[in-house]
XYZ file of C-alpha atoms in Angstrom:
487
model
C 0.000 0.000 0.000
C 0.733 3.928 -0.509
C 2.116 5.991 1.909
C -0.264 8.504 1.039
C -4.456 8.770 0.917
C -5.918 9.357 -2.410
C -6.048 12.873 -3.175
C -9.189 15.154 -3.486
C -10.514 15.836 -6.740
C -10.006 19.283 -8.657
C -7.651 19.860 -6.382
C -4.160 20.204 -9.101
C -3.395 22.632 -10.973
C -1.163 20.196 -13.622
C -0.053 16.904 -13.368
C 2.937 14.865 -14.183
C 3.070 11.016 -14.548
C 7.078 10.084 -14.615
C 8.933 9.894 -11.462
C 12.380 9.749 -12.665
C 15.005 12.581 -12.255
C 13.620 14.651 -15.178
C 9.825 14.104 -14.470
C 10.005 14.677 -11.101
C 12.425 17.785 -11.090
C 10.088 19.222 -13.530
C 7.082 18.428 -11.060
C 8.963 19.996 -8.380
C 9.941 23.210 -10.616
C 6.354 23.732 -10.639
C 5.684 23.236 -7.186
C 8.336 25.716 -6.062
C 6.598 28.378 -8.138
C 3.414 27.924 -6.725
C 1.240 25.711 -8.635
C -0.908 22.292 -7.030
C 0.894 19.104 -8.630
C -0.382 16.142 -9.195
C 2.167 13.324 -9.123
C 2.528 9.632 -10.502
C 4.160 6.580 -11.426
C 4.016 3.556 -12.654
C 5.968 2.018 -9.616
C 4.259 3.789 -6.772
C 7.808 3.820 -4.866
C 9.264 6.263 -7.294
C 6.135 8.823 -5.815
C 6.471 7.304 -2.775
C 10.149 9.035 -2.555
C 9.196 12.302 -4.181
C 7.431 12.920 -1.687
C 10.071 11.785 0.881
C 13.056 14.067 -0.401
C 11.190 17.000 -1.851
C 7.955 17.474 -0.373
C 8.641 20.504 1.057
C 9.048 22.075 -2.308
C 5.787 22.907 -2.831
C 2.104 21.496 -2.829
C 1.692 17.976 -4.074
C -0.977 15.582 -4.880
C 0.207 12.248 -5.023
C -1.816 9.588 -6.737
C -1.334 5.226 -6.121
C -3.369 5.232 -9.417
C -4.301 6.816 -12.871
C -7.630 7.307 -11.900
C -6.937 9.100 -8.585
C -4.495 10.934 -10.615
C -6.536 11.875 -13.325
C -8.993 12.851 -10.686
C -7.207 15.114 -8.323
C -6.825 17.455 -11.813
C -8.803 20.592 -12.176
C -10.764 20.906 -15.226
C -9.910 21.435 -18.073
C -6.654 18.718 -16.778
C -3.360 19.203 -17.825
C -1.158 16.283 -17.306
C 2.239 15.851 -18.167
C 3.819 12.698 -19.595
C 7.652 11.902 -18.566
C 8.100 8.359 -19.658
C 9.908 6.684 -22.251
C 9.687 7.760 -25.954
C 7.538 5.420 -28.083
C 5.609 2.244 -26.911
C 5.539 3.701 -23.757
C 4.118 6.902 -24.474
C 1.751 5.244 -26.145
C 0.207 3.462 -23.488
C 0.075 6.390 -21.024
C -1.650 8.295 -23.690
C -4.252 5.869 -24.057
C -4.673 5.442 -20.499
C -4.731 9.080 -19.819
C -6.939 9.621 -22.315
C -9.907 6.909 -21.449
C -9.903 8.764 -18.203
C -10.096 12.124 -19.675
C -13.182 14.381 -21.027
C -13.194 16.734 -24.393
C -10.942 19.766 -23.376
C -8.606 17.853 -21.786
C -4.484 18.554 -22.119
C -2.282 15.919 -22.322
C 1.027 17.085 -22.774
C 4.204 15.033 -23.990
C 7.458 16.871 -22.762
C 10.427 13.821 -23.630
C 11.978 13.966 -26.676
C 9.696 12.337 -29.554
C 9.742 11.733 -32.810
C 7.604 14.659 -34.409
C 5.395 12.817 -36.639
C 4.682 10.782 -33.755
C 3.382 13.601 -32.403
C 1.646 14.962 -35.040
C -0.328 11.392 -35.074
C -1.091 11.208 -31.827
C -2.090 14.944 -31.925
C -4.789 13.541 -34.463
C -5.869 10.915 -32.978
C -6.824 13.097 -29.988
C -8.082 15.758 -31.897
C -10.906 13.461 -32.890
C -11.677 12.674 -29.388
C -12.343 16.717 -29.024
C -8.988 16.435 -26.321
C -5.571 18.570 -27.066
C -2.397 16.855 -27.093
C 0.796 19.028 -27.215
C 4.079 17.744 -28.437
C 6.704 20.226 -25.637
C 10.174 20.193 -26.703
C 12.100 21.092 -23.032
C 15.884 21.806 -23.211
C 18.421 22.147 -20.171
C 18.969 18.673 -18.676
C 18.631 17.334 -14.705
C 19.082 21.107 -14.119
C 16.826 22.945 -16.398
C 13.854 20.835 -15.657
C 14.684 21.862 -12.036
C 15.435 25.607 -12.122
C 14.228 26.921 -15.620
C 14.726 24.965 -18.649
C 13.881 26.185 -22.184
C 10.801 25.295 -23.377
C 9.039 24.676 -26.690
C 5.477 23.634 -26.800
C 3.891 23.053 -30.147
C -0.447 22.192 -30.412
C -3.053 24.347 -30.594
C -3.589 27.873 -29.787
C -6.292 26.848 -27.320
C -4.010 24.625 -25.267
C -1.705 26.998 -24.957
C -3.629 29.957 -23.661
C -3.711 27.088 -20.551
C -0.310 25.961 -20.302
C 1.108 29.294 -21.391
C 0.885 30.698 -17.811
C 2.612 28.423 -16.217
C 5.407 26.976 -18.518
C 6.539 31.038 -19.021
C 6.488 30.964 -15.289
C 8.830 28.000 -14.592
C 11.021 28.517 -18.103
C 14.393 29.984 -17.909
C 14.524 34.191 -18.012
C 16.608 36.039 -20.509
C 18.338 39.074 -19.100
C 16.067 40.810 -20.053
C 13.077 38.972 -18.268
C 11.257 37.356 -21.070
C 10.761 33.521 -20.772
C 12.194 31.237 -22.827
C 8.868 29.702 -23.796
C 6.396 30.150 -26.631
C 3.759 28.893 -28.661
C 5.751 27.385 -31.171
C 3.062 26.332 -33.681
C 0.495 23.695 -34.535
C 0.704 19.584 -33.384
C 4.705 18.251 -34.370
C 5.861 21.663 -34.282
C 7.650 22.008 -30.541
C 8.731 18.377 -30.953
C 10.643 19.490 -34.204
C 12.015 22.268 -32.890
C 13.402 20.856 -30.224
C 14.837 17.893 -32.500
C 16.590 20.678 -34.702
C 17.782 21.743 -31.591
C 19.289 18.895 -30.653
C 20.735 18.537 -33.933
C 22.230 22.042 -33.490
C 23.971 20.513 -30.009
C 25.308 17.335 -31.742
C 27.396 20.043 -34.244
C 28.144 22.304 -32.144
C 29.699 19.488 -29.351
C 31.459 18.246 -32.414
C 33.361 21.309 -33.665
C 34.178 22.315 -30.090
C 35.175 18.704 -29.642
C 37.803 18.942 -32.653
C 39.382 22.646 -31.865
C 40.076 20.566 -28.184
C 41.921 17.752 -30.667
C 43.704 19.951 -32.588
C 44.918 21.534 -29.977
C 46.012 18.610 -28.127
C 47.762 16.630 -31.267
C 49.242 20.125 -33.298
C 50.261 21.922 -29.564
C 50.886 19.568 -27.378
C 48.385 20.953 -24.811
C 47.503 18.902 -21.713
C 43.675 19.219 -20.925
C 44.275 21.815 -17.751
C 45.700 24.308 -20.489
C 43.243 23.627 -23.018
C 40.345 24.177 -20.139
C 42.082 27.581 -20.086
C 41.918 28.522 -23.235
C 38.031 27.204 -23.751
C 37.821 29.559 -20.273
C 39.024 32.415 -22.297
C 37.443 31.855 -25.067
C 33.964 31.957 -22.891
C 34.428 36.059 -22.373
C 34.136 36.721 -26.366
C 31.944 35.715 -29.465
C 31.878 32.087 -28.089
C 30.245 33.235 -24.812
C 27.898 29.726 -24.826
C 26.682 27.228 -21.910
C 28.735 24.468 -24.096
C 32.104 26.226 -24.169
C 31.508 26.920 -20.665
C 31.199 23.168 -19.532
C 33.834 22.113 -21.801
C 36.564 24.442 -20.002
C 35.252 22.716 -16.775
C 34.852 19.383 -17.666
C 38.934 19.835 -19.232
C 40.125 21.141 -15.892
C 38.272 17.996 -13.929
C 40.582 15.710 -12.553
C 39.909 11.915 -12.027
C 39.149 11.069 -8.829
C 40.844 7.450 -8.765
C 43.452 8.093 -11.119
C 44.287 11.963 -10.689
C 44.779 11.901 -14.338
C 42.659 14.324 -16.079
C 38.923 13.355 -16.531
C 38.530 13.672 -20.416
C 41.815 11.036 -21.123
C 40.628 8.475 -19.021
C 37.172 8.749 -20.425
C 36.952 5.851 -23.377
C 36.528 7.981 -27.030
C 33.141 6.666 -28.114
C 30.373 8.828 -27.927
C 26.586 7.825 -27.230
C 23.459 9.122 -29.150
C 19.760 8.673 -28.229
C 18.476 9.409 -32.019
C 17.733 13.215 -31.989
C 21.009 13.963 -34.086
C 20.097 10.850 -36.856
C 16.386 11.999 -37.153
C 17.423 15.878 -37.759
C 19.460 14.312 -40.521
C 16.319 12.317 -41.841
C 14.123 14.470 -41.801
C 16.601 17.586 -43.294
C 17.304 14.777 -46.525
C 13.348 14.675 -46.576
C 12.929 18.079 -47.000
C 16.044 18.395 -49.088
C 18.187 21.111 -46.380
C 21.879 20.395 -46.616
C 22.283 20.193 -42.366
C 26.024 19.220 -43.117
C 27.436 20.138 -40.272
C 24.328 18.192 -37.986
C 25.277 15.358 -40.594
C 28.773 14.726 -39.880
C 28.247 15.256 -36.598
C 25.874 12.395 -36.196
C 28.125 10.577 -38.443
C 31.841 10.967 -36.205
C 29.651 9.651 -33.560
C 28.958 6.581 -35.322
C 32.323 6.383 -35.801
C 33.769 6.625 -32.531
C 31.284 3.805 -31.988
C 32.205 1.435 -34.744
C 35.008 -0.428 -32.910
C 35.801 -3.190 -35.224
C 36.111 -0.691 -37.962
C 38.412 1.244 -35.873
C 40.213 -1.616 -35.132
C 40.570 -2.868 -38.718
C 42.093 0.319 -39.966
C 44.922 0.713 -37.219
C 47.753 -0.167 -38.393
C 46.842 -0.883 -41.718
C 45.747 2.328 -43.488
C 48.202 4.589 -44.107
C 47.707 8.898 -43.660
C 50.779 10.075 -45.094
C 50.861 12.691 -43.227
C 52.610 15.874 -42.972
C 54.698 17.134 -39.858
C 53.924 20.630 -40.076
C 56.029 23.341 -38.135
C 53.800 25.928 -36.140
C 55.713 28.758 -36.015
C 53.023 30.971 -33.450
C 51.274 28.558 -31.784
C 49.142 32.308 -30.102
C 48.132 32.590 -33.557
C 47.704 29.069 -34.322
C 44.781 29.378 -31.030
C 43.316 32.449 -32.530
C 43.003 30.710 -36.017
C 41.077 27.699 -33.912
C 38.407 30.484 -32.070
C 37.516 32.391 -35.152
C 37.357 28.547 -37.206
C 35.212 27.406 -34.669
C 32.705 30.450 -34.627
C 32.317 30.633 -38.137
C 31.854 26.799 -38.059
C 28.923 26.861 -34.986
C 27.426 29.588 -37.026
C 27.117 27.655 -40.339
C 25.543 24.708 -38.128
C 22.813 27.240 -36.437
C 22.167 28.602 -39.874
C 21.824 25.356 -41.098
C 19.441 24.231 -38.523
C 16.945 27.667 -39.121
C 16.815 26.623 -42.636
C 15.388 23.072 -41.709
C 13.126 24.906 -39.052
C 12.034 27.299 -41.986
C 11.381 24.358 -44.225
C 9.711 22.249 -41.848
C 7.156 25.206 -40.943
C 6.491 25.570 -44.955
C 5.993 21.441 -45.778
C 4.246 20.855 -42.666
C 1.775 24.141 -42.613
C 3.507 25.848 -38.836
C 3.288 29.297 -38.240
C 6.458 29.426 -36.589
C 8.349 32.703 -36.442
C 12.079 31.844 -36.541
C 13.401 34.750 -34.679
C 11.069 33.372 -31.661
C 12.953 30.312 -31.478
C 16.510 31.811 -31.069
C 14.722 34.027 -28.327
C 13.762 30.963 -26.538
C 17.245 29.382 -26.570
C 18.854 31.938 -24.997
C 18.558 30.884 -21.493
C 18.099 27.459 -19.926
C 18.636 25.399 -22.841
C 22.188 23.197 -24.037
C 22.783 25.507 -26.778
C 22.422 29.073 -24.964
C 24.937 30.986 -26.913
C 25.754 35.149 -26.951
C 25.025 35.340 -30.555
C 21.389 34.288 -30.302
C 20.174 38.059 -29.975
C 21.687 38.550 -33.184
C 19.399 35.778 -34.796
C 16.244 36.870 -33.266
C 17.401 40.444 -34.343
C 18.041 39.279 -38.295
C 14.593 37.561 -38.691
C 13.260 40.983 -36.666
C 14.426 42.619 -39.675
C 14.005 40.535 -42.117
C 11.044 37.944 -41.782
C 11.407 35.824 -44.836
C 15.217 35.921 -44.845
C 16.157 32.903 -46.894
C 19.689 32.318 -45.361
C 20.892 33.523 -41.900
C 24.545 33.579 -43.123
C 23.496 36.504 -45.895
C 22.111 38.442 -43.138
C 24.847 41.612 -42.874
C 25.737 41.192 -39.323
C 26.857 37.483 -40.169
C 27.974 37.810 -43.541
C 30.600 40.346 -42.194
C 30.944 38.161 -38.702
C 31.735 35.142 -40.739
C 33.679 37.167 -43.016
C 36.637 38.148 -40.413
C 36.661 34.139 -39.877
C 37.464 32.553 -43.494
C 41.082 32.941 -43.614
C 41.850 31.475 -40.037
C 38.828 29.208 -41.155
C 40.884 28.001 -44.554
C 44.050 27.609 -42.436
C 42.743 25.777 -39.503
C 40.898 22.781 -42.128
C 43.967 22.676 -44.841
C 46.364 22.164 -41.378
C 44.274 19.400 -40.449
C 43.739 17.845 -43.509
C 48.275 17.979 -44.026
C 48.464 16.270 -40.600
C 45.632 13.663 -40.631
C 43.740 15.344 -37.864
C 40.083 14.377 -38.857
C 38.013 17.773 -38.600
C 34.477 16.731 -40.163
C 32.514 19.513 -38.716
C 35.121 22.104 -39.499
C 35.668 20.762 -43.147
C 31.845 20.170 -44.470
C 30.552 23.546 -42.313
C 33.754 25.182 -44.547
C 32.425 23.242 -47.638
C 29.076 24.388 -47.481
C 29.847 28.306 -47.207
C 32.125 27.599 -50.021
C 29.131 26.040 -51.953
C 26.042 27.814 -51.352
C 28.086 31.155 -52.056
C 29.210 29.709 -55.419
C 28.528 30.994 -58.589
C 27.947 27.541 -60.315
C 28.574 23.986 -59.202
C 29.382 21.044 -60.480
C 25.813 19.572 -60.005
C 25.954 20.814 -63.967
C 27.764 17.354 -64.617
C 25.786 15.360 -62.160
C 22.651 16.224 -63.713
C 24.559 15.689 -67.471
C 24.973 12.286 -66.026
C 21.503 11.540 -64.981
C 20.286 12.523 -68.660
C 22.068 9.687 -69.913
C 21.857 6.523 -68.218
C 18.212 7.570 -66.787
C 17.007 10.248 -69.030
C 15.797 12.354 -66.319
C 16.183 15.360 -68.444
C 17.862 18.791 -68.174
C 17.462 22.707 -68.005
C 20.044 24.633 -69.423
C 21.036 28.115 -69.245
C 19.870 29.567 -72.212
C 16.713 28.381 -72.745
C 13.505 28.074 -71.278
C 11.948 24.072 -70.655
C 13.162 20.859 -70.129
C 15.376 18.725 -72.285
C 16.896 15.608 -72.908
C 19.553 14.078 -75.310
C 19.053 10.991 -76.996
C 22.224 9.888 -76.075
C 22.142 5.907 -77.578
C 20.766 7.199 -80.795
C 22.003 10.544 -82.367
C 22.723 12.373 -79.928
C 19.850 15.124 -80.630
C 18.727 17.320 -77.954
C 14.613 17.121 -77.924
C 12.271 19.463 -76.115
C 10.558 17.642 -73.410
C 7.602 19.990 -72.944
């Protein structure tokens, strides 16, 4: 049996079923800032010690059962889901939703597959209930003390949530919550995977400058901390360059060694990173810097790969001489800014195309807004992206904006230097190179797609444009060779 009685109905103002750490500091966030929460689990021990630890947090409601739980909520409900992604979900939402009436708010806040969402959005719809997909960024910590939040469904639902998600989001400095209404059913669920995609690059890149400085300098990790430390005062100001300078000056407790070389070099994923690639090929948006980021994870993963190739393929590389290392660290900052800007750029453009294919009303400079605070990839230069879709709504590329055309601009040569170094020594850079690749490609006056699609003609005859004429065309290229007119 419980510890606790069953709780009065209408007595909670939201609910949240999900007792572990991020469920339950989230339940507790909103307790703290004065709202009635209603609490479950599954395994009634999990609520059982909520209650223990951290009931003096706030005013809580705890429930044995979904039907008590569902029942101590005040009309029109909200309750929260923090349980695993897929099957899981699921089943809560069908629970939840047997027990609910029309009105009712059931709100998914893990990290889901959008069109997941966007079906079981749908399926509620029909029901006359509201299901919002809530993207929530910031960790253990963030749930806790203000994360950044993203909540997509309809207007409706929001004008009920609204209140309190702004109330227990991070604050900007200049008091605005970092929470909005990001736009119809998927919409704060792809957000938030965009956003995640944004964190896999931008890890990445920072992740490589920390490589190149250890193999090309000869840094130990306590001096590279310092420089990341450094670097955290300037352009780079960012929650991510922040941890990394303290995570590089952490020293092993059994060892004494530091922390990052006795960690083992293969990095973990949890999907977010592979479906912002997925989706971006869907829509067509070249996300190359997401891409190879997802990809050098799979790589540090692939051990018998990595095993077959040591020791057997050769790099022939270069022992390059650097003559300033000062400058050599300079190059590496203004590299890795241009690089993290490409990648955020890159992300806003699958936003942008996501809103158009999928029918969101999502206004781009919003999102940046909402990432400034509480979220993994709070960075100084956000302002500057809400600011460039403030003054230009249907911009088409972030990067052609003037403010980061000409920030981007003061980069290229240390950019250039920093990839051709790395490519001479056999240092792999993938986010540096392809984020490098792509400026040098979408600014390009022609490409060599000219040849691909010359290719395509002939052994599929999927036909051509050219560049002084108007229609489509194709050569017969196993007969004559005559160009004919294909419309």
């Amino acid at each position: 049996m419980a510890s606790f009685a069953p709780s009065p109905a209408d007595a909670a103002d939201i609910g949240v079923t999900g007792m572990a750490v991020m469920g339950s500091n989230l339940a507790r966030n909103l307790a703290r800032n004065g709202f009635k929460v209603a609490i479950h689990n599954r395994s009634v021990g999990k609520t059982e010690a909520v209650i223990a630890e951290h009931g003096t947090d706030g005013e809580f409601f705890p429930s044995e059962s979904m039907e008590d739980f569902v029942g101590s909520l005040q009309k029109p409900r909200v309750a929260i889901i923090m349980v695993k992604a897929g099957g899981p979900t699921d089943a809560v939402i069908d629970e939840l939703s047997s027990l609910m009436d029309e009105g009712d708010i059931i709100v998914d806040a893990g990290n889901a597959l959008f069109t997941d969402t966007r079906r079981r959005e749908a399926a509620l719809r029909e029901k006359g209930q509201h299901f919002v997909g809530a993207g929530v960024s910031g960790g253990e910590e963030g749930a806790l003390n203000g994360p950044s939040i993203m909540p997509g469904g309809t207007k409706e639902s929001y004008d009920r949530l609204g209140p309190m998600f702004e109330t227990i989001a991070a604050k900007a400095e200049d008091g605005k919550p970092c929470c909005t209404h990001v736009g119809a059913d998927g919409a704060g669920h792809f957000v938030k995977m965009v956003h995640n995609g944004i964190e896999y690059a931008d890890m990445q890149v920072i992740s490589e400058a920390y490589d190149m400085m250890s193999k090309a300098l000869g840094m130990d990790a306590d001096a590279i901390g310092d420089v990341f430390e450094e670097w955290n005062k300037g352009d780079l100001e960012s929650f991510l360059i922040e941890i990394t300078a303290t995570v590089l000056h952490h020293k092993d407790a059994t060892t004494g060694e530091p922390f990052v070389d006795v960690v083992l070099d293969q990095a973990a994923q949890k999907g977010t990173g592979a479906w912002t690639v997925k989706t971006a090929l869907d829509l067509g948006v070249p996300v190359t810097g997401i891409a190879e980021a997802t990809f050098a994870r799979s790589i540090s993963g692939g051990t018998p790969q990595r095993e077959a190739a040591r020791g057997v393929l050769v790099g022939e590389e270069q022992q390059l001489e650097i003559a300033d290392p000062k400058q050599f660290i300079d190059d590496l900052q203004k590299a890795l800014y241009a690089a993290k800007l490409v990648s955020y750029s890159q992300g806003f453009d699958e936003i942008a195309k996501g809103a158009d294919e999928y029918g969101w009303d999502i206004t781009l400079g919003d999102m940046a807004a909402i990432w400034r605070e509480g979220c993994i990839i709070r960075a100084r230069f956000l302002d500057r992206i809400t600011e460039a879709y403030d003054r230009n709504p249907g911009l088409s590329l972030l990067l052609s904006d003037e403010y980061f055309s000409t920030e981007i601009a003061k980069c290229i040569p240390a950019w250039r230097r920093i990839v051709a170094f790395a490519a001479s020594t056999g240092c792999p850079v993938p986010v540096f190179a392809s984020t490098l690749s792509y400026y040098d490609s979408v600014r390009a006056e022609r490409l060599p797609a000219a040849l691909v699609q010359a290719q395509r003609d002939y052994f599929g005859a999927h036909t051509y444009q050219r560049v002084d004429a108007e229609g489509t065309f194709h050569v017969e290229w196993t007969e004559d060779r005559r160009e004919t007119k294909q419309d």
